[in-house]
Coordinates of C-alpha atoms in Angstrom, one line a residue:
Chain Q
X1 CA 119.5 11.1 8.0
X2 CA 120.0 13.3 11.0
X3 CA 118.3 13.1 14.4
X4 CA 116.5 16.3 13.9
X5 CA 114.8 15.1 10.7
X6 CA 113.9 11.8 12.3
X7 CA 112.5 13.6 15.4
X8 CA 110.4 15.8 13.2
X9 CA 109.1 12.8 11.2
X10 CA 108.2 11.0 14.4
X11 CA 106.3 14.1 15.7
X12 CA 104.5 14.4 12.4
X13 CA 103.6 10.7 12.3
X14 CA 102.4 10.9 15.9
X15 CA 100.1 13.7 15.1
X16 CA 98.8 12.2 11.9
X17 CA 98.8 8.5 12.6
X18 CA 98.5 7.7 16.3
X19 CA 94.7 7.5 16.6
X20 CA 94.3 5.8 13.3
X21 CA 96.8 3.0 14.4
X22 CA 95.2 2.6 17.8
X23 CA 91.7 2.4 16.2
X24 CA 92.8 -0.1 13.5
X25 CA 94.5 -2.3 16.1
X26 CA 91.5 -2.1 18.5
X27 CA 89.3 -3.1 15.7
X28 CA 91.5 -6.0 14.7
X29 CA 92.4 -7.4 18.1
X30 CA 89.3 -6.3 20.0
X31 CA 91.4 -5.0 22.9
X32 CA 92.1 -1.4 23.6
X33 CA 94.9 -2.1 26.1
X34 CA 96.8 -4.1 23.5
X35 CA 96.1 -1.6 20.8
X36 CA 97.4 1.3 22.9
X37 CA 100.5 -0.5 24.2
X38 CA 101.5 -1.9 20.8
X39 CA 101.1 1.6 19.2
X40 CA 103.2 3.2 21.9
X41 CA 105.9 0.5 21.5
X42 CA 105.9 1.1 17.7
X43 CA 106.6 4.8 18.3
X44 CA 109.3 4.0 20.8
X45 CA 110.9 1.7 18.2
X46 CA 110.7 4.5 15.7
X47 CA 112.5 6.8 18.1
X48 CA 115.3 4.2 18.4
X49 CA 115.5 3.2 14.7
X50 CA 114.7 6.2 12.5
X51 CA 117.7 8.4 13.5
X52 CA 120.0 5.5 12.5
X53 CA 118.1 3.7 9.7
X54 CA 116.4 6.7 8.2
X55 CA 112.7 7.6 8.1
X56 CA 110.8 4.9 6.1
X57 CA 109.2 6.0 2.9
X58 CA 105.7 5.3 4.4
X59 CA 106.0 6.2 8.1
X60 CA 102.3 5.4 8.8
X61 CA 102.6 2.0 7.2
X62 CA 105.8 1.2 9.0
X63 CA 104.3 2.2 12.3
X64 CA 101.1 0.2 11.7
X65 CA 103.1 -2.9 10.7
X66 CA 105.4 -2.6 13.7
X67 CA 102.5 -2.0 16.1
X68 CA 100.6 -5.0 14.6
X69 CA 103.7 -7.3 15.1
X70 CA 104.1 -6.0 18.7
X71 CA 100.4 -6.7 19.4
X72 CA 100.7 -10.3 18.0
X73 CA 103.9 -10.8 20.1
X74 CA 102.1 -9.7 23.2
X75 CA 99.1 -11.9 22.5
X76 CA 101.4 -14.9 22.0
X77 CA 103.2 -14.2 25.2
X78 CA 99.9 -14.0 27.0
X79 CA 98.4 -17.0 25.1
X80 CA 97.7 -18.9 28.3
X81 CA 95.7 -16.0 29.6
X82 CA 94.3 -14.9 26.3
X83 CA 90.8 -16.1 25.6
X84 CA 89.9 -18.3 22.7
X85 CA 88.0 -15.6 20.9
X86 CA 91.1 -13.5 20.5
X87 CA 93.1 -16.4 19.1
X88 CA 90.3 -17.1 16.7
X89 CA 90.2 -13.5 15.7
X90 CA 93.9 -13.4 14.9
X91 CA 93.7 -16.4 12.8
X92 CA 90.6 -15.1 11.0
X93 CA 92.0 -11.6 10.3
X94 CA 95.6 -11.7 9.5
X95 CA 95.2 -9.5 6.4
X96 CA 96.9 -6.3 5.5
X97 CA 96.4 -3.0 7.3
X98 CA 93.0 -1.3 6.9
X99 CA 92.4 0.6 3.7
X100 CA 92.4 4.3 4.0
X101 CA 88.6 4.7 3.5
X102 CA 87.8 3.0 6.8
X103 CA 90.0 5.3 8.9
X104 CA 87.3 7.8 10.0
X105 CA 84.9 5.0 11.0
X106 CA 87.5 3.4 13.1
X107 CA 88.4 6.6 14.9
X108 CA 84.7 7.4 15.4
X109 CA 84.2 4.0 17.0
X110 CA 87.2 4.5 19.2
X111 CA 85.9 7.8 20.4
X112 CA 82.4 6.5 21.2
X113 CA 84.0 3.7 23.2
X114 CA 86.3 6.1 25.1
X115 CA 83.3 8.4 25.8
X116 CA 80.9 5.5 26.9
X117 CA 78.5 6.6 29.6
X118 CA 79.3 3.5 31.7
X119 CA 82.7 5.0 32.3
X120 CA 83.3 7.7 34.9
X121 CA 83.4 11.2 33.3
X122 CA 87.0 11.8 34.3
X123 CA 88.0 8.5 32.8
X124 CA 86.3 9.4 29.5
X125 CA 88.4 12.5 29.0
X126 CA 91.6 10.7 30.0
X127 CA 91.0 7.7 27.7
X128 CA 90.1 10.0 24.8
X129 CA 93.3 12.0 25.3
X130 CA 95.4 8.8 25.6
X131 CA 93.8 6.6 22.9
X132 CA 92.6 9.2 20.4
X133 CA 94.8 12.2 21.2
X134 CA 98.0 10.1 21.8
X135 CA 99.0 12.1 24.9
X136 CA 101.2 10.4 27.4
X137 CA 99.8 9.5 30.8
X138 CA 102.2 12.1 32.3
X139 CA 100.8 14.8 30.1
X140 CA 97.2 13.9 30.9
X141 CA 98.0 13.8 34.6
X142 CA 99.5 17.3 34.4
X143 CA 96.5 18.6 32.4
X144 CA 94.2 17.5 35.2
X145 CA 96.4 18.2 38.1
X146 CA 96.6 14.7 39.5
X147 CA 99.5 12.4 40.2
X148 CA 100.8 10.4 37.3
X149 CA 100.2 7.1 39.0
X150 CA 96.7 8.2 39.9
X151 CA 96.0 9.0 36.2
X152 CA 97.6 5.7 35.2
X153 CA 95.3 3.7 37.4
X154 CA 92.3 5.6 36.2
X155 CA 93.1 4.8 32.6
X156 CA 94.0 1.2 33.4
X157 CA 90.8 0.7 35.3
X158 CA 88.7 2.2 32.5
X159 CA 90.4 -0.1 29.9
X160 CA 89.8 -3.1 32.1
X161 CA 86.2 -2.3 32.4
X162 CA 85.8 -1.8 28.7
X163 CA 87.3 -5.3 28.2
X164 CA 85.5 -7.1 31.1
X165 CA 82.1 -5.6 30.7
X166 CA 82.4 -5.7 26.9
X167 CA 81.7 -2.0 26.1
X168 CA 81.2 -2.2 22.4
X169 CA 83.5 -0.8 19.9
X170 CA 81.0 0.8 17.5
X171 CA 79.0 3.9 16.7
X172 CA 75.8 3.8 18.8
X173 CA 72.3 3.1 17.3
X174 CA 70.2 6.1 16.0
X175 CA 68.0 5.9 19.1
X176 CA 71.0 6.3 21.5
X177 CA 72.9 8.7 19.3
X178 CA 71.7 12.2 20.7
X179 CA 72.6 11.3 24.3
X180 CA 75.9 9.7 23.3
X181 CA 76.9 12.6 21.0
X182 CA 76.4 15.0 23.8
X183 CA 78.8 13.0 26.0
X184 CA 81.3 13.0 23.2
X185 CA 81.0 16.7 22.7
X186 CA 81.8 17.4 26.3
X187 CA 85.0 15.3 26.0
X188 CA 86.0 17.0 22.7
X189 CA 85.5 20.4 24.1
X190 CA 87.8 19.5 27.0
X191 CA 90.4 18.2 24.5
X192 CA 90.1 21.4 22.5
X193 CA 90.5 23.5 25.6
X194 CA 93.6 21.6 26.7
X195 CA 95.0 22.2 23.2
X196 CA 94.1 25.9 23.3
X197 CA 95.4 26.5 26.8
X198 CA 97.8 23.7 27.3
X199 CA 99.1 23.1 30.8
X200 CA 102.6 22.1 31.9
X201 CA 105.9 23.9 32.3
X202 CA 107.5 22.2 29.3
X203 CA 104.4 22.2 27.1
X204 CA 103.9 24.5 24.1
X205 CA 101.3 27.1 25.2
X206 CA 99.1 26.1 22.3
X207 CA 99.0 22.4 21.2
X208 CA 97.7 22.7 17.7
X209 CA 97.7 18.9 17.4
X210 CA 95.0 18.7 20.1
X211 CA 92.9 21.6 18.8
X212 CA 93.1 20.3 15.2
X213 CA 92.2 16.8 16.4
X214 CA 89.3 18.0 18.4
X215 CA 88.0 20.0 15.3
X216 CA 88.6 17.0 13.1
X217 CA 86.7 14.6 15.4
X218 CA 83.9 17.1 15.8
X219 CA 83.5 17.3 12.0
X220 CA 83.2 13.5 11.9
X221 CA 80.1 13.8 14.1
X222 CA 78.3 16.1 11.7
X223 CA 75.5 16.5 11.1
X224 CA 74.2 14.7 14.2
X225 CA 72.5 17.7 15.9
X226 CA 72.7 21.4 16.3
X227 CA 75.1 21.3 19.2
X228 CA 77.7 19.4 17.0
X229 CA 77.5 22.3 14.6
X230 CA 77.6 24.8 17.5
X231 CA 80.7 23.2 19.0
X232 CA 82.4 23.1 15.6
X233 CA 81.7 26.8 15.0
X234 CA 82.9 27.6 18.6
X235 CA 86.2 25.7 18.0
X236 CA 86.7 27.3 14.5
X237 CA 86.1 30.8 15.8
X238 CA 88.5 30.2 18.7
X239 CA 91.1 28.5 16.6
X240 CA 91.0 31.4 14.1
X241 CA 92.6 33.6 16.7
X242 CA 95.4 31.3 17.6
X243 CA 98.3 33.1 15.9
X244 CA 97.3 36.5 17.3
X245 CA 96.9 35.0 20.8
X246 CA 100.6 34.4 21.6
X247 CA 103.2 37.2 21.2
X248 CA 106.7 36.6 19.8
X249 CA 108.1 36.4 23.3
X250 CA 105.6 33.7 24.2
X251 CA 103.2 35.9 26.2
X252 CA 99.5 35.5 26.0
X253 CA 97.8 38.4 24.2
X254 CA 94.3 39.2 25.5
X255 CA 91.4 39.5 23.0
X256 CA 91.2 43.2 23.2
X257 CA 94.9 43.6 22.3
X258 CA 95.2 41.1 19.5
X259 CA 96.2 42.0 16.0
X260 CA 92.9 41.2 14.3
X261 CA 94.6 41.2 10.9
X262 CA 96.4 38.0 12.1
X263 CA 93.1 36.2 12.6
X264 CA 92.4 33.4 10.1
X265 CA 89.6 34.7 7.9
X266 CA 88.7 31.3 6.3
X267 CA 88.1 29.8 9.8
X268 CA 86.1 32.8 10.8
X269 CA 84.0 32.7 7.6
X270 CA 83.2 29.0 8.2
X271 CA 82.4 29.6 11.8
X272 CA 80.1 32.5 11.0
X273 CA 78.4 30.5 8.3
X274 CA 77.7 27.7 10.8
X275 CA 76.3 30.1 13.4
X276 CA 74.0 31.6 10.7
X277 CA 73.0 28.2 9.6
X278 CA 71.9 27.3 13.2
X279 CA 70.1 30.7 13.7
X280 CA 68.2 30.1 10.5
X281 CA 66.7 26.9 11.9
X282 CA 64.9 28.8 14.7
X283 CA 65.5 25.9 17.1
X284 CA 66.4 26.8 20.7
X285 CA 70.2 26.8 20.9
X286 CA 72.2 24.7 23.3
X287 CA 75.3 25.9 25.2
X288 CA 77.8 25.4 22.4
X289 CA 75.6 27.3 19.9
X290 CA 75.3 30.2 22.4
X291 CA 79.1 30.2 23.0
X292 CA 79.6 30.1 19.2
X293 CA 77.3 33.1 18.8
X294 CA 79.4 35.0 21.5
X295 CA 82.5 34.2 19.5
X296 CA 80.8 35.3 16.3
X297 CA 80.1 38.7 17.9
X298 CA 83.8 39.0 18.9
X299 CA 85.1 38.0 15.5
X300 CA 82.6 40.4 13.7
X301 CA 84.3 43.4 15.3
X302 CA 87.1 44.9 13.2
X303 CA 88.4 46.6 16.3
X304 CA 88.0 45.6 19.9
X305 CA 86.2 48.9 20.6
X306 CA 83.5 48.0 18.1
X307 CA 82.5 44.9 20.0
X308 CA 78.8 44.6 20.6
X309 CA 79.0 43.9 24.4
X310 CA 75.3 44.3 24.9
X311 CA 74.7 41.4 22.6
X312 CA 77.4 39.4 24.3
X313 CA 75.8 40.0 27.7
X314 CA 72.4 39.1 26.3
X315 CA 73.8 35.8 25.0
X316 CA 75.4 35.1 28.4
X317 CA 72.1 35.8 30.1
X318 CA 70.6 33.1 27.9
X319 CA 73.4 30.7 28.8
X320 CA 73.1 31.4 32.5
X321 CA 69.4 30.2 32.2
X322 CA 70.6 26.9 30.6
X323 CA 73.7 26.5 32.8
X324 CA 73.7 28.5 36.0
X325 CA 77.3 27.4 36.9
X326 CA 79.8 29.8 38.5
X327 CA 82.1 29.5 35.5
X328 CA 79.4 30.8 33.2
X329 CA 78.6 33.6 35.7
X330 CA 82.3 34.5 35.7
X331 CA 82.4 34.8 31.9
X332 CA 79.3 36.8 31.9
X333 CA 80.9 39.2 34.4
X334 CA 83.8 39.7 32.0
X335 CA 81.3 41.0 29.4
X336 CA 79.5 43.1 32.0
X337 CA 82.7 44.8 32.9
X338 CA 82.8 46.2 29.3
X339 CA 79.2 47.2 29.3
X340 CA 78.6 48.5 32.8
X341 CA 82.1 49.0 34.1
X342 CA 84.6 46.9 36.2
X343 CA 83.0 47.9 39.5
X344 CA 79.7 46.3 38.6
X345 CA 81.5 43.2 37.3
X346 CA 83.7 42.9 40.4
X347 CA 80.6 42.8 42.7
X348 CA 79.4 39.7 40.7
X349 CA 82.9 38.1 40.6
X350 CA 83.4 38.5 44.4
X351 CA 80.2 36.5 45.0
X352 CA 81.9 33.6 43.1
X353 CA 84.9 33.4 45.5
X354 CA 83.9 30.2 47.2
X355 CA 83.1 27.9 44.3
X356 CA 86.0 29.2 42.1
X357 CA 88.7 29.6 44.7
X358 CA 90.9 27.1 43.0
X359 CA 90.3 28.3 39.4
X360 CA 93.1 30.4 37.9
X361 CA 90.7 32.3 35.6
X362 CA 88.7 33.5 38.6
X363 CA 91.7 35.2 40.1
X364 CA 93.0 36.5 36.8
X365 CA 89.6 38.1 36.0
X366 CA 89.5 39.6 39.5
X367 CA 93.0 40.8 39.2
X368 CA 92.2 42.5 35.9
X369 CA 89.1 44.2 37.3
X370 CA 91.0 45.4 40.4
X371 CA 93.8 46.7 38.2
X372 CA 91.3 48.7 36.1
X373 CA 89.8 50.1 39.3
X374 CA 93.3 51.3 40.4
X375 CA 93.2 48.9 43.4
X376 CA 96.8 47.9 42.8
X377 CA 97.5 46.3 46.2
X378 CA 94.5 43.9 45.9
X379 CA 95.2 43.3 42.2
X380 CA 98.8 42.2 43.1
X381 CA 97.5 39.6 45.5
X382 CA 95.0 38.4 43.0
X383 CA 97.7 38.2 40.3
X384 CA 99.9 36.2 42.7
X385 CA 97.1 33.7 43.2
X386 CA 96.3 33.5 39.5
X387 CA 100.0 32.9 38.6
X388 CA 100.3 30.2 41.3
X389 CA 97.3 28.4 39.8
X390 CA 97.8 29.0 36.0
X391 CA 99.4 26.0 34.2
X392 CA 99.8 27.6 30.8
X393 CA 103.3 29.1 30.1
X394 CA 101.9 32.0 27.9
X395 CA 99.2 32.9 30.4
X396 CA 101.7 32.9 33.3
X397 CA 104.0 35.2 31.3
X398 CA 101.0 37.5 30.5
X399 CA 99.9 37.6 34.2
X400 CA 103.5 38.2 35.4
X401 CA 103.8 41.1 32.9
X402 CA 100.5 42.6 34.1
X403 CA 101.5 42.3 37.7
X404 CA 104.8 44.1 36.9
X405 CA 102.9 47.0 35.3
X406 CA 101.0 47.7 38.6
X407 CA 101.8 50.7 40.6
X408 CA 104.7 49.8 42.9
X409 CA 103.6 48.8 46.5
X410 CA 104.1 51.6 49.1
X411 CA 107.5 51.5 50.6
Chain M
X1 CA 78.6 -12.8 27.2
X2 CA 76.6 -13.1 30.4
X3 CA 75.6 -10.3 32.8
X4 CA 74.2 -10.3 36.3
X5 CA 71.5 -7.7 36.8
X6 CA 71.1 -7.2 40.5
X7 CA 67.9 -5.6 41.7
X8 CA 68.7 -3.2 44.6
X9 CA 66.1 -2.4 47.2
X10 CA 66.2 -0.3 50.4
X11 CA 63.9 -2.6 52.3
X12 CA 62.7 -6.1 51.8
X13 CA 59.4 -5.2 50.4
X14 CA 58.0 -7.7 47.8
X15 CA 56.9 -6.6 44.4
X16 CA 53.4 -5.2 44.1
X17 CA 50.9 -7.0 41.7
X18 CA 51.5 -4.3 39.1
X19 CA 55.3 -4.7 39.4
X20 CA 54.9 -8.5 39.2
X21 CA 52.9 -8.2 36.0
X22 CA 55.5 -5.9 34.5
X23 CA 58.3 -8.3 35.5
X24 CA 56.4 -11.2 33.9
X25 CA 56.1 -9.3 30.7
X26 CA 59.8 -8.4 30.8
X27 CA 60.8 -12.0 31.5
X28 CA 58.7 -13.2 28.5
X29 CA 60.6 -10.7 26.3
X30 CA 63.9 -11.9 27.6
X31 CA 62.9 -15.5 26.8
X32 CA 61.6 -14.8 23.3
X33 CA 64.6 -12.7 22.4
X34 CA 67.1 -15.3 23.6
X35 CA 68.5 -13.2 26.5
X36 CA 67.1 -15.3 29.3
X37 CA 69.5 -17.4 31.4
X38 CA 68.0 -17.4 34.9
X39 CA 66.2 -15.1 37.3
X40 CA 64.8 -15.1 40.8
X41 CA 63.5 -13.0 43.6
X42 CA 65.1 -13.3 47.0
X43 CA 63.5 -13.4 50.5
X44 CA 64.2 -10.6 53.0
X45 CA 67.9 -10.1 53.9
X46 CA 67.1 -11.0 57.6
X47 CA 66.3 -14.6 56.4
X48 CA 70.0 -15.0 55.4
X49 CA 72.6 -17.2 57.1
X50 CA 76.3 -16.9 56.6
X51 CA 78.5 -20.0 56.6
X52 CA 82.3 -19.8 57.0
X53 CA 84.2 -23.0 56.6
X54 CA 87.5 -21.6 55.3
X55 CA 89.5 -23.1 58.1
X56 CA 87.6 -26.4 58.2
X57 CA 85.4 -25.7 61.2
X58 CA 82.1 -24.4 59.8
X59 CA 80.9 -21.3 61.6
X60 CA 77.3 -20.5 61.0
X61 CA 76.1 -16.9 61.6
X62 CA 72.6 -15.5 61.4
X63 CA 71.9 -12.6 59.1
X64 CA 73.3 -11.0 56.0
X65 CA 77.1 -10.8 55.6
X66 CA 77.1 -7.1 55.7
X67 CA 74.9 -4.4 57.0
X68 CA 73.9 -2.1 54.2
X69 CA 71.4 0.5 53.2
X70 CA 70.4 -1.5 50.2
X71 CA 70.0 -5.2 49.7
X72 CA 69.9 -7.6 46.8
X73 CA 66.1 -8.1 46.3
X74 CA 66.4 -10.3 43.2
X75 CA 68.4 -10.8 40.0
X76 CA 68.5 -11.7 36.4
X77 CA 71.2 -13.5 34.6
X78 CA 71.1 -12.5 31.0
X79 CA 72.9 -13.3 27.8
X80 CA 73.8 -10.2 25.7
X81 CA 76.2 -9.4 22.9
X82 CA 77.7 -6.4 24.7
X83 CA 77.2 -3.9 27.5
X84 CA 75.0 -1.6 25.4
X85 CA 72.5 -4.5 24.9
X86 CA 72.8 -5.4 28.6
X87 CA 72.2 -1.7 29.7
X88 CA 69.2 -1.4 27.5
X89 CA 67.7 -4.6 29.0
X90 CA 68.6 -3.4 32.5
X91 CA 66.9 -0.1 31.8
X92 CA 63.6 -2.0 30.9
X93 CA 64.1 -4.4 33.8
X94 CA 64.5 -1.4 36.2
X95 CA 61.3 0.1 34.9
X96 CA 59.5 -3.2 35.2
X97 CA 60.4 -4.0 38.8
X98 CA 60.5 -0.3 39.8
X99 CA 63.9 -0.6 41.4
X100 CA 67.5 0.2 40.7
X101 CA 69.5 -2.4 38.8
X102 CA 73.3 -3.0 38.9
X103 CA 74.8 -4.5 35.7
X104 CA 77.9 -6.6 36.2
X105 CA 79.6 -8.9 33.7
X106 CA 80.5 -12.5 34.4
X107 CA 84.2 -13.3 33.8

């Protein structure tokens, strides 16, 4: 067994098993902190042992058993502090690992706990990425542009509150479900976006594990309401373009320049089917359904030039009424540039300068519009700003290439 | 699991008769469903006295221990299986007493 094989097996097992193991341990020991730490220790043990001892025949089982032992060790160490309930629980449930059939329920419970409304919004995302997504605290800190110890404290505080206030580890009741699902969708969308446009200098530009996990978790929420379907369709239609989105040299390829033959037709077909299914209900769409419809229009065009921009602008008009945020206005402006020209779009974009000053996509959009208007000097400044703020390696490469293509500055 | 539901109020106004009636109904529900531990309404914050005997010489000071925009007007101590149950009860309690309610677990 060589180190490369063991490393690949650990990566695979991390993707496939992390959330399941955390969820199973959380259920068994009733403590997210112990579940997370013991799972992390089990993976660390695998990193030490597998290259030397070989990959076990059932990596998931090995990791679960190791994590369970670590959890029990820790509880014994903390016996004086551990409450009676936990001791009783361990005695009562010392059985074998969870059967496979219970996996999804456990993960679903875990995600509802991580996304509980009694936790601060930023803590929900961080906890979900840590406990369900299996990202390290350092990765999450990078994704949200905060110091690692700040993110660590945020996660620790959230876990302490879950334990002390007894935030339940279960799927909410039917009466509470719609509100709780909407909170979970917001978190899953953030997880998906972090996977689709990963941040960090040493991070893959697309983290398929995160996008796949977000899609998988969204599926487990079906068919709670139309927005779940909308978000799933949106993710599928976005994910369908992933291979066309990064060039061989690691540069981001904008939608208009993508090789549409490389899009995944099965994902597009499913996404279109879901969008049509929602349209057929005649119910007023929420934001995810509208965004899914926008992406359905994009993926219906065989060639970028065939895109029905009028329909996209109409959909964004609808979205602006639901969500008059500057980011929606920015995305609408991108479509307006295609319909009415970059000068019209730039007028809108310039009005968003204040709220979006720290947002890389604002500067990237503005740079692109200025470039198309031949205002190279201003475009260069906007590209500089966008590159400074962008955290995704492929996007940085794309912006750098575009900047290099500008007319040279006057001598 | 026990939770303290603190009733927050901007001034020391007592409950109106309608609020009192709603609180009574809510209290009855807490009792019949087994959530009731204790509850009480507090007199105005300016009736408070602070005693500090940490160093063995009791110092008595008039007034609440900190100046704040909001005061504790009353409280419930309830028994609930978990935070979701406590939050649902706090939501009904807030409606009944027509004030904001903070939910905090006991250790």
